[in-house]
Each structure stands twice: as structure tokens, then as C-alpha cells.
Tab-separated table of C-alpha atoms in Angstrom:
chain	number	residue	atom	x	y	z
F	10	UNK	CA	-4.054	-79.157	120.551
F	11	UNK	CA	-4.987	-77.357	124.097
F	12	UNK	CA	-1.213	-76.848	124.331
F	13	UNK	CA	-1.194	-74.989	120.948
F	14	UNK	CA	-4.228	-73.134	121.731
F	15	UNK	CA	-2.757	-71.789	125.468
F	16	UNK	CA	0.460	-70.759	123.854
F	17	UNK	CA	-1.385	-68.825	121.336
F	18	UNK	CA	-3.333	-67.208	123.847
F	19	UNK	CA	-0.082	-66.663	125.682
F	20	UNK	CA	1.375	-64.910	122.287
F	21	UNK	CA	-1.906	-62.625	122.151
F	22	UNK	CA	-1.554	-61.292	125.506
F	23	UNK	CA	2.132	-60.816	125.046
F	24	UNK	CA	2.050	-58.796	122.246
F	25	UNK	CA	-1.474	-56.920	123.948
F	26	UNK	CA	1.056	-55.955	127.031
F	27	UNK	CA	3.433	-55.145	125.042
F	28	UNK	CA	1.257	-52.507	123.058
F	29	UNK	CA	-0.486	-51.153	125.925
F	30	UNK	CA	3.046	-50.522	127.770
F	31	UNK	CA	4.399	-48.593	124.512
F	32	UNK	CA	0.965	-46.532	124.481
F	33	UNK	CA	1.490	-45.777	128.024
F	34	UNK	CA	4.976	-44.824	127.661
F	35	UNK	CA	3.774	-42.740	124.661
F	36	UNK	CA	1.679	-40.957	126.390
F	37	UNK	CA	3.244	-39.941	129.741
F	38	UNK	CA	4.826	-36.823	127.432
F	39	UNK	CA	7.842	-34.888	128.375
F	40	UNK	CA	10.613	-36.097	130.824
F	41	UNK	CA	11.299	-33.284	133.544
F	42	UNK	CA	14.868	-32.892	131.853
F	43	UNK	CA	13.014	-32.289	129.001
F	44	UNK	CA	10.801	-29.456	130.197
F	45	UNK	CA	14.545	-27.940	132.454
F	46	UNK	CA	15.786	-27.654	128.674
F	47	UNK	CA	13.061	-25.649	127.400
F	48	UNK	CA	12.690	-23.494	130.406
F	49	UNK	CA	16.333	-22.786	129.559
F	50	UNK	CA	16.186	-21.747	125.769
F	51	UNK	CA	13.113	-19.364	126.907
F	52	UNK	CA	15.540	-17.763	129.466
F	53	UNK	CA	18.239	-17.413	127.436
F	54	UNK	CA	15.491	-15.523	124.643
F	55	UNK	CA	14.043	-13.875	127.627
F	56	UNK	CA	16.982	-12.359	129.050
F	57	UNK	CA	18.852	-11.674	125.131
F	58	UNK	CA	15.500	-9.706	124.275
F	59	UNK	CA	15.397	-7.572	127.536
F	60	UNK	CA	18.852	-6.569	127.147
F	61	UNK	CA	18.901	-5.713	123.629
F	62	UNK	CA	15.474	-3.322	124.908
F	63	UNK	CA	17.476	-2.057	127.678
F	64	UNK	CA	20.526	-1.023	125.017
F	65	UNK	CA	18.166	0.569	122.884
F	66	UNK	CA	16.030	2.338	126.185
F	67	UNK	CA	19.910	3.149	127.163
F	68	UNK	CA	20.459	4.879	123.657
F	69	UNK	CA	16.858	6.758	123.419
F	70	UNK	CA	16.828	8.478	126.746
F	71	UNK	CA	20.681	9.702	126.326
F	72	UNK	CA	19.760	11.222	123.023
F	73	UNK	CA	16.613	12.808	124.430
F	74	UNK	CA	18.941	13.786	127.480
F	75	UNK	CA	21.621	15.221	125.238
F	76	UNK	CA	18.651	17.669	123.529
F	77	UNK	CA	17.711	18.474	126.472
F	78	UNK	CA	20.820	19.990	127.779
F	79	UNK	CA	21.290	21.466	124.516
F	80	UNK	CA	18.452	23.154	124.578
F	81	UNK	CA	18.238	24.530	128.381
F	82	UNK	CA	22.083	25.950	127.876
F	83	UNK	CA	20.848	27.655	125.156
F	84	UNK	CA	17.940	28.884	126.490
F	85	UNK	CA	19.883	29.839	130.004
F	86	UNK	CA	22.359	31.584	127.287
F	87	UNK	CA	19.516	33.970	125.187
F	88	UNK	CA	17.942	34.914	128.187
F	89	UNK	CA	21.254	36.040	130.231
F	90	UNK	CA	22.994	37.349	127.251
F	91	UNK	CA	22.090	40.633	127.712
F	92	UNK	CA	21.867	41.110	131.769
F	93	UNK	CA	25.159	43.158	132.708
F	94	UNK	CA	25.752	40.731	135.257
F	95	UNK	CA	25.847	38.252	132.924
F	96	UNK	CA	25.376	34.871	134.711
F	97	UNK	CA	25.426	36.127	138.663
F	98	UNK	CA	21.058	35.706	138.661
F	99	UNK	CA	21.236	32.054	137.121
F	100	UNK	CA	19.576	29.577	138.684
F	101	UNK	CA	17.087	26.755	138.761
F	102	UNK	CA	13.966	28.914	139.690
F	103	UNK	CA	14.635	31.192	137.250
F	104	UNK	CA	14.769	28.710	134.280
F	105	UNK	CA	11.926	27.184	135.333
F	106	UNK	CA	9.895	30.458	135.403
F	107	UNK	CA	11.310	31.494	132.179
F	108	UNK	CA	9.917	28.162	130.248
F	109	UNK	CA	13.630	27.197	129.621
F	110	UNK	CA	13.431	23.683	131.291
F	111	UNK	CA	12.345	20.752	128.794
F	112	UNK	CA	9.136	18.636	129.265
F	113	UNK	CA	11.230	15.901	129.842
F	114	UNK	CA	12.592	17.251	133.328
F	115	UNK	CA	9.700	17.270	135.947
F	116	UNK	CA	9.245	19.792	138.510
F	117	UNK	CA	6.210	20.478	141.278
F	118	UNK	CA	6.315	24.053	141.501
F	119	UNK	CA	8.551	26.851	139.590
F	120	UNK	CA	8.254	28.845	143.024
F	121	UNK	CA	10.447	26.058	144.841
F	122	UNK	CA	13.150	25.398	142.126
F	123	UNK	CA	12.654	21.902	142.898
F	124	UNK	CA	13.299	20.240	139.429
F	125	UNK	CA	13.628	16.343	138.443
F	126	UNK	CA	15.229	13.899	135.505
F	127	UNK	CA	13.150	10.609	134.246
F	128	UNK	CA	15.234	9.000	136.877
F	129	UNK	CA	14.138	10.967	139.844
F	130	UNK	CA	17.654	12.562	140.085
F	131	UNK	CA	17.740	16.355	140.612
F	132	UNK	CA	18.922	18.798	138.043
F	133	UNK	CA	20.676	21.623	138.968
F	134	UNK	CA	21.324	25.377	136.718
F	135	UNK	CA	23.662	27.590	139.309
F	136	UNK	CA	25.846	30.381	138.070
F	137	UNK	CA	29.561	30.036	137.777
F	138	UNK	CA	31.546	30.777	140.938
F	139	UNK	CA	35.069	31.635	139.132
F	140	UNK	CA	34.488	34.968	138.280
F	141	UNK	CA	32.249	37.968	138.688
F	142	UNK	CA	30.238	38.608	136.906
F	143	UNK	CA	30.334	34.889	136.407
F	144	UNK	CA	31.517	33.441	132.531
F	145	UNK	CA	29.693	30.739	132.498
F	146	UNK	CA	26.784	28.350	134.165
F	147	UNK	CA	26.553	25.073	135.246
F	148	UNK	CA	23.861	22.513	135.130
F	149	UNK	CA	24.269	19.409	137.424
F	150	UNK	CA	22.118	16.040	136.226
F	151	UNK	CA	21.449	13.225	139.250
F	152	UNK	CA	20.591	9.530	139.636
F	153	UNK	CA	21.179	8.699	136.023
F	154	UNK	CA	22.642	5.044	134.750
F	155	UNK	CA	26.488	4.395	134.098
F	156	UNK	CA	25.440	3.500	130.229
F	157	UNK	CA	23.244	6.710	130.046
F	158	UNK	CA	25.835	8.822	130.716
F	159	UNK	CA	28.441	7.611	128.853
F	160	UNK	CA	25.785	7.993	125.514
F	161	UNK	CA	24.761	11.406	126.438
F	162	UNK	CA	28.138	12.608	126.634
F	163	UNK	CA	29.085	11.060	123.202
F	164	UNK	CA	25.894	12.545	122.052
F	165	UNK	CA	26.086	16.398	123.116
F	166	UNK	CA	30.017	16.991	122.162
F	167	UNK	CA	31.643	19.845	124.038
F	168	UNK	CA	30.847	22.544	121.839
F	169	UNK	CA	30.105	25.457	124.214
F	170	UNK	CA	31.279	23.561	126.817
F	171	UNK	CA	33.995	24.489	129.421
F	172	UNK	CA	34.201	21.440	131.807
F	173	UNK	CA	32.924	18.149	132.285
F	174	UNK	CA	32.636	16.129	135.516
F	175	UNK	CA	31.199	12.732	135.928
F	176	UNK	CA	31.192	11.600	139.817
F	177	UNK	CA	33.570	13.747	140.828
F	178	UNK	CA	36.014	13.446	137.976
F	179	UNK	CA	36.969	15.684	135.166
F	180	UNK	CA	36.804	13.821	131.709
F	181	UNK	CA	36.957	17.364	129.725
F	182	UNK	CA	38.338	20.642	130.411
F	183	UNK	CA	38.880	23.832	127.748
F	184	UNK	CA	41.439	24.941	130.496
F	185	UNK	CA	40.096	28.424	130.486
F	186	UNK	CA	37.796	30.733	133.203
F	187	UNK	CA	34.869	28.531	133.991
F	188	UNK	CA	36.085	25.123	133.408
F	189	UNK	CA	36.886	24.436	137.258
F	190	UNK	CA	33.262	24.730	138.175
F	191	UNK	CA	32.862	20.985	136.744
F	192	UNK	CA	34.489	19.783	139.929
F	193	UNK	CA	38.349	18.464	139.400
F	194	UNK	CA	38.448	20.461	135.913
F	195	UNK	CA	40.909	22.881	135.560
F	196	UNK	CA	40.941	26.408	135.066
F	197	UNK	CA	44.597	26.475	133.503
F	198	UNK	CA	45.798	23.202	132.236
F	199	UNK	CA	43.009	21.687	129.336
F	200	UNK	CA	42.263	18.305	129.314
F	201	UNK	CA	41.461	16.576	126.246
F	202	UNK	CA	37.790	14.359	126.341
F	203	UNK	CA	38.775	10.792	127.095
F	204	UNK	CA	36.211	7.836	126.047
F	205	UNK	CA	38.310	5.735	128.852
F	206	UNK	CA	38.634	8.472	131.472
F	207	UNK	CA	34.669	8.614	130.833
F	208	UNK	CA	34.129	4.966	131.513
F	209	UNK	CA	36.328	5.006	134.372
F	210	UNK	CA	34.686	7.313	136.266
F	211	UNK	CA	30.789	6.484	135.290
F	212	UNK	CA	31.445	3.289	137.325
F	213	UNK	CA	28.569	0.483	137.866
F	214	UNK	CA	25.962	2.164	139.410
F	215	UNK	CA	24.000	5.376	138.983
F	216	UNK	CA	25.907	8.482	139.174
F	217	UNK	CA	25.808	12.239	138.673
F	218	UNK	CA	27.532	14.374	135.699
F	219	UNK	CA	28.014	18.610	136.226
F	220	UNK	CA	29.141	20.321	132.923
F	221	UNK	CA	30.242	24.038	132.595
F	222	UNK	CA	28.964	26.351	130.134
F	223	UNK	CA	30.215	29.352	128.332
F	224	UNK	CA	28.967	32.152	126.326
């Protein structure tokens, strides 16, 4: 009988152990490969969601860029239109002080011509060198992103537009008086507007784009 009675007892703390160790195994929660796996899936959400708002920041500010320039070249145009020396005065300054300039390009003081994009580039309205009194006007943008350019570009079109330089390189010329003040355009030969002759020359990092105006 007292051998039936300790291996009973023997059973009952078995089984006790046994339950306790599956409660504490229960509740020691996630294994650290566990918790590497959902750090994971929140950077891979993390960094998908910050892109797709960097696409669509990309795509906003190149429209609102694109209006911009619109608007200033035809501002710079109605108020030169009728000065007989055409576009020989034009000039930062001067657009400023005239209320051309956007709200969306920053300056500290008309008096100093010292005017600014959202990306702390400077923007730049000069007459036309090619000719006096000068055909056309150019206005130079600064600083602004590879993917920013591109868009504003495909946004504006070149209606109006003589020449089109992007870090140095021509992606558009009308191959007529004007167009080779958007450095590397020429004045004689046109050159058709090339999507992959844009994204060459935008490159990886921030850049500058000049484009050429005419009446």
C-alpha cells in the first residue's frame, strides 16, 4: 500500500511539473526571431509608404513648379511686350518689383534680386544674350531633385519655349534665335524633346534646368 500511495504522489507531482513548465513556457511570449520578423514587415510598410509619399510630393511640387514658370514667362512677356528694347531690361529685380514672381518662389528683398525655389535653389530671369534687342528671356531654376525635374518638364511642354537645358545639356531646341541661351542648345540645328536625353542628363542628385523663352 505505501508503495502505491508514493507512486501516486510521484504521478501528481509529475504531471504538476509538467503543467507549471508548459505555463512557464506559455508565458515567456515572443522569441527574439519572432520580434526581428515583425520589425521587418513594419520596415518594409514603413519604407513602401514613404516612398509612395515621396512620388506623390515628387508629382505635386513639379506641377506647382510647372505653373509657376508658366505664369512668370508670361508675366515677364505682358510686361516687356511693349518696351522697344524688347527684352534688353529683363531681369530678376525687375520681376520681382513688378509682382511677376509666384508665392511659391521666396525672396528677402525685391531691392537685391535675391530670389529662391522650395528647395533653396536660386532662380534666375536674365535677358537673352543672342541678339539685340534680345528675342527672348531666360529663367534659370537651382537645387531641385532629379525626379522633379523630369515631371516639371513633362508638365510645362515647350510651347513658347526656345531651348531647354538640364545640367548643362540641351534636351530641346526650336533651332531658331534664342534657343542657344539654354546652354548646349542650338541656334541653327533643332533638336527634338527627348524623354531619354532628359533622364540622362537629370542624373542622381539635385541639379539645375535654364529654359529660353520667346515672344
Amino acid at each position: 500500500i505505501l508503495f502505491y500511495i508514493l507512486t501516486f504522489k510521484r504521478n501528481i507531482l509529475f504531471m504538476k511539473k509538467n503543467y507549471l513548465n508548459k505555463n512557464i513556457k506559455k508565458n515567456q511570449g515572443y522569441s527574439l526571431i519572432e520580434i526581428l520578423i515583425v520589425f521587418v514587415i513594419i520596415g518594409v510598410a514603413l519604407a513602401g509608404a514613404f516612398a509612395l509619399y515621396s512620388k506623390n510630393a515628387d508629382t505635386t511640387n513639379a506641377k506647382t513648379m510647372a505653373s509657376d514658370l508658366q505664369a512668370v514667362s508670361s508675366g515677364v512677356r505682358s510686361a516687356w511686350a511693349q518696351d522697344e528694347n524688347l527684352f534688353a531690361t529683363v531681369e530678376t529685380k525687375k520681376a520681382c518689383q513688378l509682382g511677376i514672381l509666384t508665392s511659391n518662389m521666396v525672396w528677402s528683398n525685391c531691392a537685391n534680386g535675391m530670389v529662391y525655389n522650395k528647395y533653396n535653389g536660386w532662380v534666375t530671369i536674365a535677358a537673352g544674350n543672342t541678339s539685340y534687342p534680345p528675342a527672348n528671356f531666360t529663367i534659370d531654376e537651382e537645387k531641385v531633385p532629379p525626379a522633379v525635374i523630369v515631371k516639371t518638364i513633362n508638365q510645362m511642354g515647350i510651347d513658347g519655349v526656345l531651348g531647354i537645358t538640364v545640367n548643362g545639356i540641351c534636351v530641346y531646341s526650336s533651332g531658331t534665335i534664342g534657343s542657344d541661351d539654354a546652354d548646349g542648345c542650338s541656334n541653327q540645328t533643332a533638336q527634338g524633346f527627348s524623354a531619354a536625353e532628359l533622364s540622362r542628363a537629370v542624373g542622381t542628385a539635385p541639379g539645375s534646368f535654364k529654359i529660353s523663352y520667346g515672344m
